[in-house]
Amino acid sequence: MQSIVDLMRGMGLSEETVGGVSRLWGKSAARNGGRTHLLLGHLLDTAAVAEVMWERYLSAALRHRLEEVSGGRGRLWFMWICGIHDCGKACPAFQALDDAEAAPVRAAGLGWGRLPTDRRQRWRHDVAGAALLRPRLVAEWGSSESAAWVWPLVAGHHGTFPSVQGLKPKHREVQGRGNAWDEAQRAVVDVFTRAVGFVDLADARPVGSLNRAEQLGLSGLIVMADWIASDSEQFEGLADAQKVSLASARQRAEAAWQRLGLRGGWNELAVPEGRLAPLTGRLGVSPRASQQELVERAWSMPVPGLMVAEAPMGEGKTKAALAAAEVLAARFGLDGVFVAMPTQATSDPMYEQVLEWVRTFDPELEAQVALLHGKRRFNPTWREIWESHRKGSVGESGLGEESVALDPFDAYGAIEEDAEYGMSSWPSAGTCEPQEGRDGPARWFLGNKRGLLTAFAVGTVDHLLHAATRTRHVMLRFAGLVGKVVVVDEVHAADVYMRQFLLEALRWLGQAKVPVVLLSATLPPAQRQACVDAYLSGALSAADAVCPAPELAGYPCVTVAWALDGTPVAESSREVVPSWRASAPTRIDWLPDVAQDGKLLASTVREEVADGGVALVVVNQVDRAQAIHRALMEAGFEGQVQLLHGRLCAAHRAERTEACLRLLGPEAKEERPARMVVIATQLAEQSFDVDADLLITDLAPVDLLLQRIGRLHRHSGTRRPTAFGEPRVLVTGVVAGERGRPRFLPASKQIYGEWALLRAATLVAEAAGPLSGGTRQKDGWSIPADVPGLVARAYGEAELCPPDWGEAAAGEVWRAKEQQREKNAEGFLLTRPREWAAPTLEGLHYAGVRAASEEDLDAVVRDGKRSVEAVIVRRSPGGYRAIDGTWIGVHGEVDDETVIGRLLGGTVRLPPRLTEAAEAEGTGLVPLPGWLGHPWLRYAPALVLEEDGTAVLGKDRVSYDNVLGLVVQRG
């Protein structure tokens, strides 16, 4: 086992240099479990971790690319680039950070003068590494092009990529002056390079280059290797250079990987034996024509590309997408899947589907499916899997371990410099038991910014959008997408602001050769084309790519796009693909009403289901949903009623969603109630797999209206009362104004804008007759046949509305707002406009970063008014109680994990108006004093309801009703 000291002497280095390099520290004892770790020891640990990642984590596709650019030495080159990342710690600016560690370095002859104390002038070791490595790479590789894409990988490993101008220190002293420092810095690079297996630095020259998106993914993997190797729980410090070697680092890395329970996904998935086997065998379905079309397209694409599947609600797009993902992963060497959903509520049922699917490959993979959203601990399946694999040696629940892993300030690192960038020391022993011998979900992946690194993940689309923002550690998020198939469901749900990040993500994914499957029932043609062009821009590494997709042959339809040998291709289904069920006439009628008391809708519902049936009422405002529920209850409704909206606390929302899916889902059968009403807001608009006999809905833009109609007569074989033999929709939330011009609910205008509502009203009037009464142009809509035509007309350029409705003026207002929202997003996008031909990551963070926390990041990709989540607690004599009445102590202190779960079950999202009111009062909403020491609670604002059950925020008085949810009385 040759130590680095033996190696240095064998390389002929002077004893002075050997002595100096043997004292350079990489992790201080103060922040590394009490033991100093030498710099070369950390570099070799990181390289050894990278080697394990190569064997057990990297996708076959990425390994193939690294083999290409390294001339067949991919494993060795990956080890080198991951380990060399911290070479910049061999400079005075870093070595001086800890006085105790600095003394032996100075004693060994590596001294320095006075260093700047201004934090703004601090010389960071990531930039220092690039500064010392770049000129050597240019000189010894004989290629400025090769060096140009490699040095940013070193400079960016703390989360941001500087420009080349940033590699020049303002003070020479910080980088190190004199022959001793020159020799030591050269030796660190040369000794490490020789230790991992290259002859010298020139031998490590790549023979090709990765494109910029591939570089970004590689950068994230470097960070991953660094963070694992920085865990003092797994890699104890070595202060004696005689004990530092690659062989010992390999032993440490292997043991750490096992203890942490880390692993990849499929690991070179076998190609399915039959073209439809992923559907018929794995998913056990009789393929519908639209499902078959999507899977066949996955087989036919010559290279990874974009697939856009448009099919009616309830068509089975999700299962088809999973089957296509299997084909794509097997053909192109991908290791896992990320499924992006529009909301937390839609993520939960998708998580169940993906879990069931992944089990069919290998039951042990079940625990490798991550649910990525902030309320996952309220998902019963997640808790069951987590707890079953998470019993510690004394039997405690592992929820506490997840709490630690998710603490946004408990990430990997070891020194004060790192702590500035959100990388304080890893929790002490006792909070993190080893996972050796347990194939459970690795808590390492559950930490801040790391969820996408799990092999299989289901979560909100925000996680995909975050990977397209110019934010710190964006490379870590993007690394979690490279090597996977990405599926985005309900892609139409992204508004114009969010869509800019979706398009940016598609550009990067296209360049990284990541297959993407987009699913939608109601995608406007312009959005489809924008997605195609964005993906192809990335695939071609071009500022702009325009490749018109052919007109759809019918509906359902699949559009595919890819680039081969620099040529873009876009194709759509050539023949009409029949839907799984024949189009059925859906009767559309008006129910004019904009009253706030909900009485008309409540009485209509009672009459409609008097003899039985299930009615779904979807309205655009929480207050309106609550009013309808009150009116229905006051009238003495006999039957089941569920109220579902965004102002319910987490526990109640989860319980009600589960109840609706159980009673009205595809497996309900005999459990389906004889009489039931579900009153919901837009939560019921998408990925809500329930079957209603009757739909009453507020007017919304046509694509969203059609989404709501997708809950109507959704499942085959459902027994219905005779009166509901034909699907029927009552459209409300609007009344006739002057000259028949629609007058909308104020909330609807605020949410959707007048232009989209006017055009929707026009299209509804064709089927239902004018609002003021009159003749229908057609007898209802034929669903799903009419869907693409209705959406295309709704978002087309031709005017639709009667002349005196003011459509043109409303359209100008709408377009101006859309353009402004596009511009608002531009400042946060990962790439500057029209820079798609840039070959390297140099200067990617050209304007710094603005998002300091996950909450800030959510605000970046969603431009609505800011709202916060708060935990509702009730003041009680002598202390506080959770929302369910559980006692939580005099100051709110909680130690029991079960009680913490009940407490966090009271989390509710406040309306923006209340958020603004709380912040305007100065103190805002803050955690209870007893929460400050707990990782889950110390950042959780408390909404304290006084003993009368209310709290005052600004001019409003709020309370929480266990049925109605958060109730706001306007001041």
mmCIF file of C-alpha atoms in Angstrom, residues 18 55 62 182 317 369 380 539 596 645 764 948 956:
data_model
loop_
_atom_site.group_PDB
_atom_site.id
_atom_site.type_symbol
_atom_site.label_atom_id
_atom_site.label_comp_id
_atom_site.label_asym_id
_atom_site.label_seq_id
_atom_site.Cartn_x
_atom_site.Cartn_y
_atom_site.Cartn_z
ATOM 1 C CA VAL A 18 7.371 16.514 0.440
ATOM 2 C CA GLU A 55 -19.362 1.128 -11.109
ATOM 3 C CA LEU A 62 -22.897 8.658 -19.356
ATOM 4 C CA ASP A 182 4.790 27.029 -6.726
ATOM 5 C CA LYS A 317 -51.258 8.227 -20.959
ATOM 6 C CA VAL A 369 -38.433 5.596 -5.454
ATOM 7 C CA PRO A 380 -49.101 6.791 4.069
ATOM 8 C CA ALA A 539 -30.012 18.964 -29.343
ATOM 9 C CA GLN A 596 -71.059 34.747 -3.101
ATOM 10 C CA HIS A 645 -59.288 23.034 -1.593
ATOM 11 C CA VAL A 764 -69.553 27.349 -24.516
ATOM 12 C CA ASP A 948 -61.270 31.944 21.078
ATOM 13 C CA ASP A 956 -58.653 40.048 8.590
#
